[in-house]
Amino acid sequence: MHMATMRTRRLGWTIAAGAALLSLRPIGPFERLADLALAPARVLGFLGAPSLLGGRGGLPADAGGAPGNLELERDLSAQLELAILRSAEPEQVPWPIRGVVPIPGEVDVSEDVNRDRVSLRVSDPGPIERGQAVVAGDVFVGTVEKIPVREPYRDRPGLLEKLLRRAGLSSPPVPPPRDLVIVRLITDPSARVGARVEGPASCRMVVGGLERLEDRVWLAVHNPESQNIHSGRVVVHESAPVVDSADSIASGFLLGDLSETTVAATDRTPRRQVVGVDPLLDFEAGLNQVLVLTPGRGPGVVDPRRSDIVGVLEATGWRHVDMASLGDLCAWRSTGRLDVGRNVGVRAGAAVVDGVRLVGRVSRSDQIGSTVALLDDPGFRVSALAQPVDDPGATPLVLGELVSQGRSAGGDVVLRWQPASGSRHDEWIQRHSGGGDEIDVRLWTGSGMRRVPRGLLLGAASLRSLGAPGGALLMELTGAGDPGAELQVRTGSSRLARPAANNVVYAAEGER
Amino acid sequence: MKRLTSLGIFFLWVSLAGAAQLFLISGSGGPGVDGPALGRACVPDLMTLVLVVAVGRLDRRDVVTLALIAAAARAACTAAPPFAVLSGCLVAALIADTIRRFADLDRAWLRAGAAGSGALAIGTWLLLVDLVRGSEARVTGRLSFGQASDADFVLAALTAAVTALVAPLVWPALHRLPGLRRLERKAF
């Protein structure tokens, strides 16, 4: 064989092997280099425009019995936001607490390597200190671990990093936002909080970390005062005179229900009895609005009003975009391509909307365009809330994570929902359906997804009671966003809504 | 300069093939809960077909260049990582080149084999990358999209089979794509 051809073949296999390694173990600077190198090649992206003919729908479908117009949906989204802000305050726990100022915060990002931490965007970071308790409604969530803006800021780039920055392929880390707070959840292995079982035979214990079972996840119980109590509601119990802890002001907040089960023997472990706390929250995908309990004198309750709500589309950082093409050469994916990318600040994870309806999320962005994973892309995950179609002001049900299964034979997007083990959806459905076990709901995006604001409409679906834990429900979504419509992409990451500072009611002294 | 122009024209042809493929795909039923996206999988892999035909026609020293160009065009039409697309295109081109090394791609079954194996290599490789990245993301909690499953290998195989069937039919037309004469091998 000709030597030059031999060399070419060898070069080809070498490049193929290198590229294969880089595709399985992605390295940031190389990925950016590839994006940069491919930018000129993507100018012909407009050639894919005819593919839009297959995806362009007509008028937006009706999402739940009401006329499908933008103004109405914006109003519904604002009502949802108001209901969420109100739901952050306790109902069962005595409230307000004397000497406690609650600082509202929205869960910003829970998609991260460490699932036992969440970041919050709070309305007023001033009085917040490390170790302060964080609650969601009646439930204790965890404690403040870090306030990044107060941490020493270090940027010591190495030689390679310096070169990359000079070439424009990397940029210095962005200082953390002022209102960012990191919370260590009670699910963290090192988290501990004093607790007791409510009832006549009170039993004290320590709760923290997880007890993983086959079909559910409980909070782990340590050092229970008695081994004979296996049921009852568990609440935080750390009396201030005994323990000088910020958790003590969260005394009385709920942790969950004490439960017991038998774990069958395996090859490595014998049959055993496990006692744990069945949590009242889905800590992984069910956190939305929380309160940081700070000691001090000041406003004791948060009373958000309709006029304080910033509409989901009025918040900063939306940009009109056009879909350049629809479809993916991989038959198992459903994606589209936008005509803008990093050049205008579009980043991976950003929401793409048709009005207030979520169409998809940016899965990858380059210099001149971005790829969007559509709602019907199998595996598309979204944190969701449900609200009755007939009662848009009701406290929403936190569903947690929904996973797209693609489309049904009828063309509707199908989402799979598996309730968390502590889900109280049965009670919620019964309350809002007048005792029935099925209800028509609108599904909305919840908090905790990077660059996806809370309060985007997913569509309408029928929600029914699942009974025993471990079951899953496939929901057919009507009125989902149309990727062929006029679209907007989120380029900002600022907080969505914030109650005005002058809109708080001061705690009544001696309430508790 | 003329050579560069020819390579540019090749890029245009591959991009047009990608656009046609996207158009056909968007008109077919997507992946769904009632079954895999068989309709989409029945669309032949036109981009790979153009690449394989070009490898069969043009100078063998240009195999890598052609694969790089095809990868650049393909990366704009898929959510798959660019490096995965690059390695897939290179492997497809090198498979076709290997077949050509032993026999000219002048028979229908050879053409079908070259195109089919190229499409199968790209399809299975991209699916494998999706599976690996997806399972890693589930463990680490990193942002990821797509949920390929083992059953999707059927889709890759189906696309490869359709591509193989179509290859002998469209080969003569693709073999005469204008603007590539400068890249053809010299006759001795």
XYZ file of C-alpha atoms in Angstrom:
700
model
C 0.000 0.000 0.000
C 1.104 3.547 -0.650
C 2.992 4.971 2.322
C 0.956 8.156 2.403
C -2.274 6.183 2.500
C -0.897 4.035 5.306
C -0.009 7.118 7.289
C -3.469 8.577 6.698
C -5.151 5.413 7.896
C -2.993 5.280 11.001
C -3.719 8.931 11.696
C -7.440 8.284 11.225
C -7.525 5.432 13.742
C -5.485 7.447 16.224
C -7.831 10.422 16.008
C -10.844 8.104 16.259
C -9.459 6.483 19.414
C -8.653 9.859 20.974
C -12.072 11.259 20.119
C -13.722 8.118 21.508
C -11.921 8.601 24.806
C -12.884 12.257 24.932
C -16.519 11.444 24.223
C -16.653 9.006 27.140
C -14.555 11.140 29.488
C -15.325 14.730 28.495
C -12.715 17.351 29.344
C -13.997 20.936 29.492
C -11.311 22.807 27.524
C -11.353 20.179 24.742
C -15.137 20.395 24.515
C -14.913 24.169 24.197
C -12.205 23.811 21.569
C -14.465 21.451 19.617
C -17.361 23.888 19.861
C -15.141 26.690 18.666
C -13.822 24.614 15.777
C -17.329 23.576 14.771
C -18.768 27.075 14.895
C -18.065 27.849 11.205
C -19.563 24.477 10.239
C -22.812 25.350 11.983
C -23.554 28.369 9.820
C -25.331 25.996 7.460
C -27.757 25.116 10.224
C -30.483 27.016 8.387
C -30.573 24.170 5.884
C -32.474 22.179 8.495
C -35.372 24.658 8.454
C -37.719 22.396 6.418
C -37.742 20.019 9.394
C -39.779 22.645 11.259
C -42.736 21.908 8.987
C -43.190 18.584 10.785
C -43.189 20.148 14.234
C -45.171 23.340 13.805
C -48.504 23.089 15.516
C -51.543 25.264 15.376
C -52.907 27.340 18.230
C -51.757 26.230 21.662
C -53.966 23.512 23.005
C -56.169 24.154 25.960
C -54.412 23.336 29.227
C -57.156 22.255 31.490
C -60.536 23.543 30.529
C -59.715 27.241 30.271
C -59.052 29.207 27.074
C -55.428 28.725 26.183
C -54.262 32.305 26.006
C -51.059 33.816 27.254
C -52.565 36.371 29.629
C -54.621 33.773 31.415
C -51.656 31.444 31.756
C -49.501 34.261 33.096
C -52.155 34.988 35.673
C -52.378 31.320 36.629
C -48.598 31.201 36.981
C -48.687 34.241 39.282
C -51.404 32.629 41.389
C -49.274 29.527 41.683
C -46.285 31.586 42.818
C -48.396 33.272 45.474
C -49.662 29.913 46.704
C -46.091 28.568 46.918
C -44.839 31.585 48.832
C -47.689 31.172 51.288
C -47.111 27.428 51.603
C -43.627 28.020 53.021
C -45.149 29.079 56.332
C -46.168 26.454 58.870
C -49.766 25.426 59.388
C -49.544 22.935 62.265
C -46.508 24.257 64.105
C -47.297 27.293 66.307
C -46.434 30.339 64.248
C -45.051 32.976 64.453
C -42.308 32.118 66.928
C -41.327 34.778 69.363
C -37.869 36.127 68.662
C -37.566 34.423 65.278
C -37.446 36.263 61.982
C -38.126 34.023 58.973
C -36.166 34.830 55.834
C -37.855 33.406 52.728
C -35.713 31.600 50.197
C -36.295 29.776 46.949
C -34.423 26.578 46.174
C -32.118 27.551 43.343
C -30.267 24.449 42.256
C -30.519 20.950 43.568
C -29.063 19.327 40.435
C -25.529 18.812 41.568
C -22.987 16.231 42.498
C -23.831 16.495 46.194
C -27.528 15.781 46.635
C -27.430 16.505 50.341
C -26.894 20.204 49.694
C -29.206 22.721 48.076
C -28.543 26.323 47.221
C -31.087 28.958 48.147
C -31.648 32.447 46.841
C -32.850 34.397 49.841
C -34.585 37.751 49.989
C -32.310 39.162 52.698
C -28.993 37.411 53.421
C -27.961 39.979 56.084
C -29.135 38.231 59.269
C -28.363 34.701 58.068
C -25.546 32.857 59.812
C -24.131 29.348 59.568
C -26.022 26.707 61.508
C -29.418 28.387 61.381
C -32.403 26.121 60.826
C -34.226 25.906 57.511
C -37.853 24.775 57.304
C -40.407 24.218 54.542
C -43.942 24.591 55.838
C -44.114 22.455 58.963
C -41.103 20.351 58.035
C -37.507 20.738 59.209
C -35.201 20.668 56.190
C -31.658 21.247 57.419
C -29.252 23.953 58.469
C -27.348 26.750 56.767
C -23.883 25.467 55.977
C -22.273 28.203 53.957
C -22.830 31.723 52.735
C -20.497 31.695 49.721
C -20.165 35.454 49.384
C -18.631 35.582 52.871
C -16.105 32.855 52.095
C -12.611 33.957 51.032
C -12.515 34.279 47.243
C -9.516 32.554 45.711
C -8.600 32.398 42.055
C -5.155 30.938 41.456
C -5.151 29.630 37.897
C -2.433 27.205 36.825
C -0.323 27.679 33.721
C -2.731 25.787 31.423
C -5.716 27.670 32.819
C -3.923 30.990 32.274
C -3.205 30.069 28.659
C -6.805 28.995 28.095
C -8.105 32.233 29.542
C -5.782 34.231 27.364
C -7.101 32.349 24.337
C -10.673 33.010 25.404
C -11.379 29.324 25.973
C -11.857 29.656 29.696
C -12.927 32.400 32.024
C -12.283 33.178 35.681
C -14.862 31.872 38.157
C -17.794 34.183 38.667
C -18.066 35.461 42.253
C -21.117 33.956 43.964
C -24.298 36.027 44.087
C -24.916 38.003 47.273
C -28.182 36.246 48.014
C -26.877 32.687 47.716
C -26.958 30.392 50.735
C -25.950 26.723 50.869
C -28.051 24.456 53.035
C -26.984 21.085 54.349
C -30.031 18.857 54.311
C -30.938 16.540 57.158
C -30.297 13.713 54.679
C -26.542 14.372 54.770
C -24.642 11.502 56.466
C -23.089 13.902 58.970
C -26.273 15.865 59.733
C -27.804 15.301 63.167
C -30.720 16.873 64.984
C -32.298 16.104 68.337
C -35.810 14.728 68.027
C -38.619 13.138 69.966
C -41.667 11.087 69.187
C -44.846 12.956 69.999
C -47.424 11.308 72.198
C -47.891 10.098 75.734
C -44.865 7.778 75.649
C -42.382 10.332 74.443
C -39.092 8.958 73.232
C -36.048 11.094 72.467
C -33.608 10.244 69.721
C -31.183 11.702 67.220
C -32.161 11.871 63.539
C -29.933 12.474 60.531
C -28.595 10.831 57.391
C -30.441 8.253 55.363
C -31.615 4.710 55.908
C -31.853 3.240 52.417
C -34.355 0.462 51.983
C -35.341 -1.440 48.889
C -38.390 0.605 47.914
C -38.076 3.731 50.054
C -35.672 6.072 51.763
C -36.059 6.960 55.418
C -34.192 9.324 57.683
C -31.901 7.344 59.959
C -32.589 7.137 63.699
C -29.672 7.093 66.156
C -29.603 6.316 69.869
C -33.343 6.116 70.558
C -34.195 6.480 74.236
C -36.460 3.450 73.999
C -36.421 0.466 71.655
C -40.118 -0.213 72.229
C -41.624 2.714 70.358
C -42.024 2.074 66.650
C -44.565 4.578 65.486
C -45.600 8.184 65.941
C -44.893 11.626 64.587
C -41.267 12.706 65.050
C -40.508 16.370 65.703
C -37.331 18.359 66.252
C -36.535 18.586 69.943
C -33.539 20.515 71.130
C -34.243 22.674 74.086
C -32.276 25.893 74.119
C -31.069 25.703 77.730
C -29.523 22.282 77.165
C -28.048 22.671 73.724
C -26.760 25.982 72.516
C -27.776 25.326 68.961
C -29.563 27.261 66.279
C -31.646 24.131 65.697
C -33.295 24.720 69.036
C -35.467 27.439 67.535
C -36.763 24.819 65.129
C -38.033 22.707 68.013
C -41.485 21.439 67.219
C -41.010 21.319 63.447
C -41.824 17.967 61.920
C -39.366 15.401 60.641
C -41.722 12.601 59.631
C -43.354 9.450 60.924
C -41.450 6.840 62.875
C -41.741 3.530 61.033
C -40.410 0.042 61.346
C -39.846 -2.645 58.767
C -38.077 -5.945 58.402
C -35.256 -6.207 55.924
C -34.798 -9.687 54.519
C -31.483 -11.447 54.896
C -28.940 -11.176 52.100
C -25.656 -12.932 51.400
C -23.836 -10.384 53.503
C -26.328 -9.282 56.138
C -28.760 -11.199 58.334
C -32.472 -10.449 58.571
C -32.952 -7.298 60.637
C -35.490 -4.860 61.969
C -35.031 -1.288 60.789
C -36.505 1.759 62.470
C -36.457 5.041 60.581
C -38.318 8.255 60.007
C -40.515 8.279 56.920
C -39.960 11.883 55.760
C -42.767 14.251 54.895
C -40.772 15.767 52.038
C -39.030 14.532 48.936
C -35.654 16.064 49.709
C -34.262 15.295 46.270
C -36.871 16.961 44.075
C -39.626 18.249 46.337
C -38.104 21.393 47.819
C -39.362 24.707 46.532
C -39.829 27.533 48.980
C -38.262 27.501 52.446
C -37.746 29.769 55.430
C -34.455 30.350 57.219
C -35.202 30.862 60.895
C -33.007 33.655 62.212
C -33.032 34.851 65.804
C -33.833 38.475 66.422
C -36.613 40.980 66.657
C -38.445 41.867 63.533
C -41.066 40.605 61.116
C -42.308 37.264 62.372
C -44.304 36.129 59.366
C -44.032 36.588 55.643
C -47.251 37.681 54.038
C -46.777 37.754 50.288
C -49.398 39.549 48.238
C -50.452 39.315 44.635
C -48.947 42.706 43.833
C -45.489 41.483 44.931
C -45.351 38.670 42.447
C -43.110 39.156 39.450
C -44.527 37.209 36.515
C -42.448 34.347 35.261
C -41.871 36.079 31.933
C -41.411 39.541 33.428
C -38.303 38.444 35.329
C -35.060 39.422 33.642
C -33.199 37.217 31.235
C -35.569 36.053 28.511
C -34.688 36.343 24.870
C -36.755 35.675 21.762
C -35.304 32.908 19.624
C -36.132 30.869 16.569
C -35.851 27.142 16.235
C -33.427 26.470 13.364
C -34.307 22.792 12.967
C -36.242 20.041 14.665
C -35.374 16.395 15.056
C -32.256 14.436 15.822
C -30.261 12.006 13.729
C -30.339 9.657 16.735
C -33.768 8.029 16.477
C -34.052 7.637 20.266
C -33.770 11.379 20.923
C -36.137 14.292 20.372
C -34.246 17.539 20.105
C -34.173 20.806 18.221
C -31.628 23.431 17.420
C -31.838 27.133 18.332
C -30.269 29.886 16.294
C -28.509 31.459 19.303
C -25.987 30.113 21.739
C -23.238 31.267 24.048
C -22.910 34.436 21.996
C -26.015 35.773 23.755
C -25.564 34.012 27.075
C -27.509 30.802 26.487
C -26.139 28.073 28.748
C -26.862 24.378 29.287
C -30.023 23.790 31.293
C -31.769 27.005 30.214
C -35.535 26.809 29.793
C -37.058 27.257 26.344
C -40.677 28.387 26.415
C -43.659 28.984 24.182
C -45.469 31.683 26.160
C -45.323 30.321 29.708
C -45.305 26.720 28.484
C -42.071 24.816 28.807
C -40.922 23.414 25.470
C -37.566 22.012 26.557
C -34.172 22.740 28.037
C -30.883 23.612 26.397
C -28.717 20.505 26.578
C -25.672 22.044 24.982
C -24.751 25.469 23.699
C -21.957 26.552 21.425
C -20.857 29.874 20.023
C -23.620 30.306 17.471
C -26.404 27.933 18.425
C -27.693 25.547 21.000
C -29.313 22.133 21.148
C -32.613 21.820 22.986
C -33.831 18.597 24.590
C -37.594 18.771 24.045
C -40.218 17.816 26.591
C -40.914 14.598 24.661
C -37.241 13.585 24.678
C -37.288 10.274 26.579
C -35.507 10.764 29.894
C -36.230 14.493 30.086
C -36.546 15.200 33.823
C -38.488 18.015 35.330
C -39.297 18.954 38.893
C -43.049 19.556 38.978
C -45.941 20.921 40.979
C -49.619 20.096 40.488
C -52.508 22.443 41.000
C -56.209 21.639 40.605
C -57.631 22.982 37.364
C -60.696 24.172 39.273
C -58.801 25.888 42.079
C -55.720 27.741 40.820
C -55.156 29.443 44.167
C -54.856 26.210 46.136
C -51.641 25.121 47.783
C -49.952 23.060 45.068
C -48.959 19.442 45.464
C -45.214 18.952 45.191
C -44.861 16.019 42.821
C -41.078 15.921 42.683
C -39.432 14.632 39.548
C -41.326 13.656 36.417
C -39.536 11.758 33.657
C -40.626 11.989 30.040
C -41.376 8.720 28.289
C -41.810 10.262 24.838
C -45.200 10.518 23.162
C -48.247 8.300 23.291
C -49.905 6.882 20.201
C -52.270 9.861 20.376
C -49.354 12.279 20.191
C -49.476 13.509 23.793
C -46.311 13.794 25.857
C -46.246 11.078 28.523
C -44.630 11.793 31.874
C -43.852 9.164 34.473
C -44.327 10.009 38.118
C -43.130 7.877 40.988
C -44.146 9.475 44.289
C -41.549 9.645 47.039
C -42.169 7.214 49.879
C -43.464 9.977 52.167
C -45.753 11.526 49.568
C -49.120 12.682 50.932
C -50.663 12.955 47.484
C -53.633 10.749 48.475
C -54.774 13.258 51.081
C -54.252 16.166 48.681
C -56.226 14.502 45.887
C -59.071 13.623 48.236
C -59.177 17.146 49.646
C -59.365 18.817 46.251
C -61.550 16.308 44.440
C -64.247 16.204 47.100
C -63.317 12.732 48.333
C -62.500 11.166 44.977
C -59.271 9.492 43.954
C -58.702 11.299 40.666
C -58.390 14.963 39.778
C -57.576 17.103 36.753
C -54.498 19.186 37.405
C -52.222 21.651 35.714
C -48.577 20.709 35.980
C -46.006 23.441 36.560
C -42.252 23.485 36.885
C -40.978 23.524 40.446
C -37.749 24.906 41.894
C -34.296 23.430 41.909
C -33.542 23.182 38.203
C -30.659 25.216 36.917
C -31.872 28.100 34.710
C -35.489 26.940 34.776
C -37.735 29.238 36.805
C -40.571 27.958 38.899
C -44.043 28.469 37.451
C -43.712 27.389 33.821
C -46.683 25.425 32.554
C -46.066 21.835 31.476
C -49.691 21.120 30.541
C -52.777 19.506 31.998
C -53.105 15.917 33.125
C -55.205 13.633 35.223
C -53.713 12.722 38.587
C -54.930 9.747 40.557
C -54.176 8.197 43.869
C -51.554 5.447 43.784
C -52.067 3.909 47.196
C -49.121 1.759 48.231
C -45.603 3.205 47.929
C -43.463 2.141 45.028
C -46.131 2.571 42.352
C -45.765 4.821 39.339
C -48.230 6.756 37.233
C -47.999 7.575 33.537
C -49.629 10.940 32.864
C -50.645 12.041 29.374
C -50.031 15.730 29.056
C -52.415 17.900 27.064
C -51.586 21.440 26.042
C -47.807 21.057 26.108
C -45.676 23.781 24.504
C -45.170 23.783 20.746
C -41.519 23.797 19.628
C -42.574 25.312 16.320
C -44.160 28.386 17.934
C -42.518 31.698 18.821
C -40.024 30.796 21.502
C -38.024 32.436 24.244
C -34.937 31.116 25.992
C -33.802 32.009 29.481
C -30.448 33.749 29.569
C -30.561 35.006 33.162
C -30.553 33.234 36.485
C -31.889 35.865 38.852
C -34.527 35.089 41.409
C -38.021 34.957 40.072
C -40.045 36.738 42.705
C -39.410 38.324 46.004
C -41.894 39.688 48.514
C -41.320 43.398 49.035
C -39.459 44.276 52.228
C -42.300 46.460 53.463
C -44.820 43.701 53.056
C -44.306 41.724 56.212
C -46.406 41.438 59.302
C -44.586 41.776 62.566
C -44.760 38.873 64.960
C -47.133 39.188 67.801
C -45.130 39.083 70.990
C -45.799 36.052 73.133
C -47.426 33.985 70.407
C -45.370 31.061 71.516
C -7.470 26.661 -3.498
C -9.518 24.542 -5.880
C -9.050 21.626 -3.533
C -10.360 23.677 -0.639
C -13.351 24.680 -2.707
C -14.043 21.035 -3.467
C -13.864 20.185 0.230
C -16.263 23.057 0.901
C -18.637 21.657 -1.693
C -18.391 18.240 -0.067
C -19.354 19.865 3.247
C -22.353 21.427 1.514
C -23.459 18.058 0.132
C -23.171 16.380 3.520
C -25.097 19.244 5.137
C -27.835 18.954 2.514
C -28.027 15.220 3.148
C -28.369 15.985 6.872
C -31.130 18.516 6.194
C -33.014 15.965 4.083
C -32.559 13.352 6.793
C -33.852 15.752 9.471
C -36.858 16.590 7.294
C -37.721 12.913 6.918
C -37.166 12.282 10.631
C -39.337 15.184 11.767
C -42.175 13.830 9.648
C -41.980 10.427 11.353
C -43.314 9.463 14.753
C -40.946 10.197 17.605
C -39.847 7.945 20.423
C -42.788 7.128 22.625
C -44.192 5.163 25.484
C -46.086 2.900 23.097
C -42.974 1.739 21.338
C -39.589 2.794 20.031
C -39.211 5.300 17.218
C -39.351 2.707 14.456
C -40.562 5.303 11.952
C -37.541 7.490 12.572
C -35.211 4.533 12.499
C -36.488 3.651 9.004
C -35.022 6.873 7.628
C -31.711 5.967 5.947
C -28.558 7.543 7.312
C -27.997 9.836 4.334
C -25.027 11.660 5.842
C -23.118 8.424 6.318
C -24.148 7.369 2.832
C -22.666 10.517 1.284
C -19.491 10.014 3.302
C -19.105 6.355 2.327
C -19.742 7.076 -1.353
C -17.163 9.871 -1.231
C -14.632 7.530 0.383
C -15.301 5.041 -2.411
C -14.836 7.645 -5.093
C -12.185 10.111 -3.937
C -8.466 9.903 -3.207
C -7.743 7.519 -0.337
C -5.365 9.996 1.265
C -8.358 12.243 1.896
C -10.289 9.729 3.990
C -9.562 11.451 7.283
C -10.288 14.901 5.884
C -13.608 13.739 4.473
C -14.548 12.134 7.784
C -13.665 15.324 9.672
C -15.839 17.374 7.329
C -18.728 14.917 7.592
C -18.399 14.979 11.398
C -18.518 18.779 11.434
C -21.712 18.761 9.376
C -23.257 15.951 11.393
C -22.518 17.540 14.767
C -24.882 20.379 13.829
C -27.806 17.950 13.420
C -27.629 15.965 16.628
C -27.429 16.332 20.373
C -24.652 13.733 20.483
C -21.283 14.996 21.761
C -19.052 16.313 18.929
C -16.174 13.987 19.820
C -18.497 10.975 19.666
C -19.699 12.098 16.236
C -16.113 12.598 15.122
C -14.979 9.142 16.182
C -18.122 7.567 14.677
C -17.585 9.263 11.318
C -13.905 8.321 11.271
C -14.699 4.692 11.992
C -17.403 4.633 9.286
C -15.014 6.165 6.760
C -12.172 3.820 7.699
C -14.461 0.775 7.428
C -15.452 1.836 3.921
C -11.794 2.467 3.108
C -10.833 -0.978 4.393
C -13.450 -2.626 2.178
C -12.237 -0.562 -0.734
C -8.686 -1.662 -0.051
C -9.582 -5.224 -0.997
C -12.272 -4.637 -3.578
C -13.470 -1.630 -5.477
C -16.900 -0.579 -4.302
C -18.403 -1.383 -7.680
C -20.843 -4.122 -6.731
C -24.206 -3.646 -5.130
C -23.549 -5.932 -2.181
C -20.212 -4.287 -1.450
C -21.815 -0.880 -1.524
C -24.640 -2.050 0.712
C -22.125 -3.602 3.096
C -19.950 -0.502 3.279
C -22.876 1.857 3.860
C -24.690 -0.469 6.259
C -21.648 -1.206 8.382
C -20.766 2.503 8.486
C -24.289 3.438 9.634
C -24.261 0.597 12.165
C -20.887 1.714 13.541
C -22.040 5.309 13.979
C -25.451 4.384 15.386
C -24.238 1.859 17.939
C -21.322 4.032 18.966
C -23.531 7.099 19.610
C -25.984 4.938 21.523
C -23.171 3.479 23.612
C -21.892 6.960 24.442
C -25.447 8.003 25.448
C -25.766 4.956 27.696
C -22.407 5.500 29.376
C -22.915 9.229 29.881
C -26.501 8.728 31.069
C -25.594 6.110 33.652
C -22.730 8.265 34.912
C -24.991 11.291 35.219
C -27.547 9.285 37.196
C -24.869 8.398 39.715
C -23.257 11.797 39.977
C -26.440 13.861 39.684
C -24.964 15.984 36.894
C -27.246 17.681 34.389
C -27.901 15.288 31.534
C -30.538 14.657 28.924
C -31.715 11.617 27.029
C -32.396 8.146 28.312
C -31.121 5.600 25.874
C -31.873 1.992 26.638
C -30.535 -1.336 25.430
C -33.683 -1.750 23.316
C -32.574 1.225 21.204
C -29.830 -0.912 19.644
C -32.644 -2.283 17.497
C -33.135 1.240 16.142
C -29.463 1.563 15.223
C -29.567 -1.837 13.508
C -32.753 -0.939 11.651
C -31.294 2.344 10.387
C -28.193 0.481 9.258
C -30.298 -2.122 7.413
C -32.361 0.548 5.657
C -29.189 2.440 4.743
C -27.704 -0.755 3.320
C -30.827 -1.383 1.250
C -30.941 2.161 -0.096
C -27.201 2.398 -0.803
C -27.119 0.482 -4.138
C -30.088 2.506 -5.391
C -28.738 5.980 -4.693
C -25.027 5.187 -5.105
C -24.834 6.113 -8.822
C -26.430 9.500 -8.159
C -24.236 10.251 -5.135
C -21.190 9.042 -7.061
C -21.728 11.843 -9.552
C -22.201 14.681 -7.098
C -20.785 17.732 -8.823
C -17.906 19.791 -7.508
C -15.751 16.957 -6.182
C -13.700 16.175 -9.280
C -10.587 17.843 -7.846
C -10.566 15.303 -5.013
C -10.787 12.238 -7.220
C -7.883 9.822 -7.384
C -5.579 10.215 -10.289
C -5.732 7.572 -13.005
C -2.386 6.061 -13.873
